[in-house]
Protein backbone atom coordinates (compact mmCIF):
# COMPACT_ATOMS: atom_id res chain seq x y z
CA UNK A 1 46.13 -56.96 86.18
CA UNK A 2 43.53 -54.41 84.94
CA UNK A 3 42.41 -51.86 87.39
CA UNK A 4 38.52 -51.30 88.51
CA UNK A 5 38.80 -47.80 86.57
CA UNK A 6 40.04 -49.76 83.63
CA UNK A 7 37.03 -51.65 83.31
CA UNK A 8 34.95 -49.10 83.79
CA UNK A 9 36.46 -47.80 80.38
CA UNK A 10 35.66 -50.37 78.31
CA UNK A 11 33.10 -50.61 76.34
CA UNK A 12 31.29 -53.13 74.71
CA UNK A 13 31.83 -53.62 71.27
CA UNK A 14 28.55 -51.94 68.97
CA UNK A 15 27.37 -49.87 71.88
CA UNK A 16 26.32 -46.19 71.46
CA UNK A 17 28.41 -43.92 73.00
CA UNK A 18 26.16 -41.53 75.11
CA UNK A 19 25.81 -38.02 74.12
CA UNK A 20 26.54 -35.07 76.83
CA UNK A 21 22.87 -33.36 76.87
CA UNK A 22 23.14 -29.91 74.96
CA UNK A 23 23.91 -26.63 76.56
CA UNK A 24 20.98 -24.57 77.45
CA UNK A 25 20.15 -21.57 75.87
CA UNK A 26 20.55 -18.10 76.68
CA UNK A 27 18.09 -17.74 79.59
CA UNK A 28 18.31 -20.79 81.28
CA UNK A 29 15.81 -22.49 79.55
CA UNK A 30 15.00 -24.80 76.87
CA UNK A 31 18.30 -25.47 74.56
CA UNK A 32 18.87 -23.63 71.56
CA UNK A 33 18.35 -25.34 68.82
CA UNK A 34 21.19 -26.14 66.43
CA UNK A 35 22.61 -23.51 63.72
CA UNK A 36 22.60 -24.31 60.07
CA UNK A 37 25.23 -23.50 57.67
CA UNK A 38 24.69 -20.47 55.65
CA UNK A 39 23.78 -20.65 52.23
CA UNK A 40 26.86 -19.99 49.57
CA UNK A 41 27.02 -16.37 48.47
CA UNK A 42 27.91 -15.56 44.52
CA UNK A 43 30.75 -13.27 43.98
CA UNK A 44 30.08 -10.57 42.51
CA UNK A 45 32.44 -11.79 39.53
CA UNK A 46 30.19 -14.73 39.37
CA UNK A 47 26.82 -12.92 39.05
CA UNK A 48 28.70 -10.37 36.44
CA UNK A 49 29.09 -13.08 34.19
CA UNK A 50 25.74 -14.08 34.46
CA UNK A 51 23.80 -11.23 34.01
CA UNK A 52 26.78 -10.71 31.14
CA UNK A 53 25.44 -13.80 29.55
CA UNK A 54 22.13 -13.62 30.12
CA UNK A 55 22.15 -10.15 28.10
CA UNK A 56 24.17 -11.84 25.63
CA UNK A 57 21.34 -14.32 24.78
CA UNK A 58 18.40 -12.23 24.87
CA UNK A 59 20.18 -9.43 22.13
CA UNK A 60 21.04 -12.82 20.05
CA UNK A 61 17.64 -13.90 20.61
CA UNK A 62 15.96 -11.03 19.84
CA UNK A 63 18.13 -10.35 16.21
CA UNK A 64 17.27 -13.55 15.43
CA UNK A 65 13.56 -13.50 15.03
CA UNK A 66 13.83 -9.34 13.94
CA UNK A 67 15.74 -10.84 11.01
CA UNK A 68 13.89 -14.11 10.57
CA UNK A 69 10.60 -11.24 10.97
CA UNK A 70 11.93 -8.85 8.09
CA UNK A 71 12.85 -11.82 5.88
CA UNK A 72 9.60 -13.14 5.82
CA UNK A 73 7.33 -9.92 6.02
CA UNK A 74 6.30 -7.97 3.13
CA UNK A 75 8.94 -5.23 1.52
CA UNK A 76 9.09 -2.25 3.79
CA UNK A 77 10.92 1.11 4.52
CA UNK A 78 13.42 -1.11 7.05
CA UNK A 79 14.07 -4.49 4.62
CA UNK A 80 14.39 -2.44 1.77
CA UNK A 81 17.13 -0.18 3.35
CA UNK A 82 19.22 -3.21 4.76
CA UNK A 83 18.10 -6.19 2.68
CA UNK A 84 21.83 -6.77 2.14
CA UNK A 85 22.27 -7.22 5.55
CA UNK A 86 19.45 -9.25 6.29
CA UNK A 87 19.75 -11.33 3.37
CA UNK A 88 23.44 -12.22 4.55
CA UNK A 89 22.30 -13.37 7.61
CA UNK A 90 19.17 -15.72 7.07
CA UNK A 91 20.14 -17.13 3.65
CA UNK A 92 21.23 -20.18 3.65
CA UNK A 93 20.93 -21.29 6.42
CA UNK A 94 17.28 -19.68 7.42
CA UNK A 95 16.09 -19.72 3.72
CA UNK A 96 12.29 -19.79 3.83
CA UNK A 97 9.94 -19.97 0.46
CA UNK A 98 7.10 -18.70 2.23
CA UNK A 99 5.42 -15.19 3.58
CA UNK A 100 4.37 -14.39 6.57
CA UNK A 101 1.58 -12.52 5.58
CA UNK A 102 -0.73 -14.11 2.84
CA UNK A 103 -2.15 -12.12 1.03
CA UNK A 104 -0.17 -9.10 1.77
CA UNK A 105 -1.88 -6.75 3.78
CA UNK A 106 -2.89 -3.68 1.82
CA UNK A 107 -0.40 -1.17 1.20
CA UNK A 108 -2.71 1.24 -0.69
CA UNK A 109 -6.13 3.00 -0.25
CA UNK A 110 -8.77 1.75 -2.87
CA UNK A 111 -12.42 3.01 -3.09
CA UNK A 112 -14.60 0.73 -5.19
CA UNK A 113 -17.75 3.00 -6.70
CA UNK A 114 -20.30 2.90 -9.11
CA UNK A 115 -22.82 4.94 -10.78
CA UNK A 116 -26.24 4.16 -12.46
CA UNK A 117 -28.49 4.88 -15.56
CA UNK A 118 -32.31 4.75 -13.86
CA UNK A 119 -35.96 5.10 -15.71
CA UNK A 120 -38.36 7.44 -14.15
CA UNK A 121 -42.02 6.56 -14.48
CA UNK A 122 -42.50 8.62 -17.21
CA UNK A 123 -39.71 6.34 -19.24
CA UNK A 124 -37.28 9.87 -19.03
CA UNK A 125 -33.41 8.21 -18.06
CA UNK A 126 -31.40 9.84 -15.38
CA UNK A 127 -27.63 9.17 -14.72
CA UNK A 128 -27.17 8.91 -10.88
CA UNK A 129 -23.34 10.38 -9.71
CA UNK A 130 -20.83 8.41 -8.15
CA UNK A 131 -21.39 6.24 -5.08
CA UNK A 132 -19.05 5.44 -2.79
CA UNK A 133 -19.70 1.99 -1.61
CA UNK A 134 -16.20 1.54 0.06
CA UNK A 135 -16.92 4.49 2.38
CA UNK A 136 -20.22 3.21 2.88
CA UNK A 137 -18.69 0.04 4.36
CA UNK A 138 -16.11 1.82 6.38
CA UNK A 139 -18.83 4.16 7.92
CA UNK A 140 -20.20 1.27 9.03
CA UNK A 141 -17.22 -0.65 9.98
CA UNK A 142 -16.63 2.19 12.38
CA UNK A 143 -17.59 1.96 16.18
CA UNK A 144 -18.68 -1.36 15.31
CA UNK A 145 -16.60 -4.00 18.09
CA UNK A 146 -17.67 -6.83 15.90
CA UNK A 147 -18.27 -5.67 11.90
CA UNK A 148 -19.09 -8.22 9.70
CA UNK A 149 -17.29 -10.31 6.91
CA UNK A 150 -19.76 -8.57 4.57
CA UNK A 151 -18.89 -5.15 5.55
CA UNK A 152 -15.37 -5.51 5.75
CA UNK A 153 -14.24 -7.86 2.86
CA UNK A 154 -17.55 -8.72 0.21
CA UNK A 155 -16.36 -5.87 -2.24
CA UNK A 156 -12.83 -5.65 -2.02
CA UNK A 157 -13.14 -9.40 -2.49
CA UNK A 158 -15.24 -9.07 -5.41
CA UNK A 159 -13.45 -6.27 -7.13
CA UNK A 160 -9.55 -8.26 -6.78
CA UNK A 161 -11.45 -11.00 -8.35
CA UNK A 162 -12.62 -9.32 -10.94
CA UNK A 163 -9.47 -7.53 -11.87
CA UNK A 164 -7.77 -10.85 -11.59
CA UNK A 165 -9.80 -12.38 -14.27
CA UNK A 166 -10.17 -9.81 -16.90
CA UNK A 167 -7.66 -8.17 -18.85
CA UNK A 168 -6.73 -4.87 -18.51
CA UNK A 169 -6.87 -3.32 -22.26
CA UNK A 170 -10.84 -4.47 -23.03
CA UNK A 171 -12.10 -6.12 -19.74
CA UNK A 172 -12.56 -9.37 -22.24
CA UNK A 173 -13.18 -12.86 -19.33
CA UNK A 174 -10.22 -14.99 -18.92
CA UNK A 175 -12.27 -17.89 -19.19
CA UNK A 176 -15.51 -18.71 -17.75
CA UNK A 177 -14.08 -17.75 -14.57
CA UNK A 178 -14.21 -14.17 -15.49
CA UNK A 179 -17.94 -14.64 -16.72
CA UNK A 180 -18.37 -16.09 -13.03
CA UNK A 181 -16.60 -12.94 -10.79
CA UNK A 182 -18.43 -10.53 -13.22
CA UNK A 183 -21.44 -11.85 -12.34
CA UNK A 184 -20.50 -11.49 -8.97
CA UNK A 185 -19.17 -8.25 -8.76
CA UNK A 186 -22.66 -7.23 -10.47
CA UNK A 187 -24.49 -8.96 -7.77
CA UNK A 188 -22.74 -7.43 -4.62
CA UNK A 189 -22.82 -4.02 -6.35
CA UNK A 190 -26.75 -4.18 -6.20
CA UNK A 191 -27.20 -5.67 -3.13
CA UNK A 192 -25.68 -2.46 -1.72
CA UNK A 193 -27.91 -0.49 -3.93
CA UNK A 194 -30.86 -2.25 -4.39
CA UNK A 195 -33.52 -2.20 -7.22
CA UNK A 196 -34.00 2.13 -7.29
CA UNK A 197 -32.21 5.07 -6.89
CA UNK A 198 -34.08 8.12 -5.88
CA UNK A 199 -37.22 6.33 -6.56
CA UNK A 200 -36.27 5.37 -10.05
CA UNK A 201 -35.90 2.31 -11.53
CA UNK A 202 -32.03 0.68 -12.30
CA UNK A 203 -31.40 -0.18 -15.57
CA UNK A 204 -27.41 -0.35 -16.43
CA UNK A 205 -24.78 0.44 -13.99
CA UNK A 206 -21.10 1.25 -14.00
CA UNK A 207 -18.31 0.19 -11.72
CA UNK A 208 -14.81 1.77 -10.75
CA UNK A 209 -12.18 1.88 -8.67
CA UNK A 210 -9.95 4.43 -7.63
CA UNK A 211 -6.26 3.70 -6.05
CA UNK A 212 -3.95 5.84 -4.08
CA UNK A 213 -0.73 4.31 -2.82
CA UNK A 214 -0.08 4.80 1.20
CA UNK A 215 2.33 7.79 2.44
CA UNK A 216 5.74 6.32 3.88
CA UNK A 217 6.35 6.90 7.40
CA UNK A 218 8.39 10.13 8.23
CA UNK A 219 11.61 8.35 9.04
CA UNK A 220 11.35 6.40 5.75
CA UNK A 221 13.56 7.15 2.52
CA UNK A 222 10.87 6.27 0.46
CA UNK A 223 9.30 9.27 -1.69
CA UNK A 224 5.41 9.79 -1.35
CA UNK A 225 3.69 8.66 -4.68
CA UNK A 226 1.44 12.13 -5.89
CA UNK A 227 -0.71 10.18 -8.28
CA UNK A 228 -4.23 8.05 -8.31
CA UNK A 229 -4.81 5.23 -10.40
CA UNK A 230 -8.73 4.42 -12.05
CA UNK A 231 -10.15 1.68 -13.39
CA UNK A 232 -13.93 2.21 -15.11
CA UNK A 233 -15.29 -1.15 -15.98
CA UNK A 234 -18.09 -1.00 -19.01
CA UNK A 235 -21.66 -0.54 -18.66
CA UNK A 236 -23.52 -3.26 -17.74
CA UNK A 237 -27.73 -3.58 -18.24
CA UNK A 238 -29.37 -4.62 -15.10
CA UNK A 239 -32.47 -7.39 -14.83
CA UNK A 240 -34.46 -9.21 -12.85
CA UNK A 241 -32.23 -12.25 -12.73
CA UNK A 242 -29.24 -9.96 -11.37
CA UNK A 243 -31.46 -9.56 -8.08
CA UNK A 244 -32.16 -13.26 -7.65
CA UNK A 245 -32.11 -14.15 -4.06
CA UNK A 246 -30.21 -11.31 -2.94
């Protein structure tokens, strides 16, 4: 026969079982509230190997594109000393049949000039000296935040296209695209100019170019080259239709 404290024990079945209110906190008053579980710390084995790997990545990463980078770029001081090297690592499985740089950027100074043959009033010819239209540009280039197409690239332009299409021996037109960048190189030549010099009429004018290959840096193997290469184009006789709309 169960007891009265017996009963008192049992519970039914699904009740909650009440909770004993939490202790109160330090000074008597409102309880403290519960404590989380602190966060995991790394070992310091752990983060070594991290930071190991992450180093690890970064040097493979950065290789990667410096050889990709030399592969691709133009021939310099660094290539040319470990193109071996390079060469072993991106071909095959990097091969590329394409430059990064197109056209190549300019790895000597030129300085495109001309001179002129002028008629004074009197009918008496004078031959002007050189010009330097290339340092013209650059002088105006200079201090300039936003320089022009014009400025920059309209005579280098023309001159590359003219070399391009003539040959070498007696300037003779490689088809009528030579006729065309003659023409051309005529026209920009006298837009810089304009119809006198000194007051005199232009009759004929000349045009050259003169090319000096840029110094290697200091830590480069490469020797300086010591010479300048010129190029005088014939004589060519100036009219009205050369200054057509220019």
């Amino acid at each position: 026969m169960e007891t009265s404290s017996e009963r008192t024990a049992v519970r039914p079945t699904g009740a909650v079982p009440q909770q004993s209110p939490p202790p109160p906190g330090p000074d008597g008053g409102e309880p403290a509230p519960p404590t989380r579980d602190e966060a995991p710390h790394w070992s310091r084995a752990s983060v070594a190997a991290l930071t190991a790997t992450a180093v690890l990545l970064v040097c493979a990463l950065v290789t990667h594109l410096g050889m990709i980078f030399l592969s691709v770029a133009p021939p310099n001081a660094l290539s040319v000393e470990h193109h071996d090297t390079i060469d072993a690592y991106v071909q095959p499985e990097f091969g590329q049949d394409w430059k990064l740089f197109a056209p190549n950027p300019m790895q000597r100074n030129e300085a495109v000039g001309a001179r002129v043959n002028t008629l004074a009033a009197d009918g008496r010819p004078h031959a002007s000296e050189w010009i330097n239209l290339t340092d013209r540009d650059i002088e105006t280039i200079h201090g300039n935040p936003a320089p022009s197409h014009v400025d920059q690239n309209m005579l280098r332009r023309a001159w590359d296209a003219y070399i391009a299409t003539h040959s070498v021996t007696d300037d003779r037109p490689k088809g009528a695209t030579g006729t065309m960048t003659r023409d051309y190189l005529k026209r920009v030549v006298l837009q810089r100019l304009g119809r006198t010099w000194k007051g005199e009429r232009i009759v004929s004018l000349q045009v050259g170019g003169r090319f000096t290959m840029v110094d290697p840096p200091a830590w480069s193997s490469e020797q300086p080259s010591d010479t300048t290469d010129y190029r005088l184009l014939p004589w060519w006789k100036v009219t009205d239709q050369d200054y057509r709309s220019l």
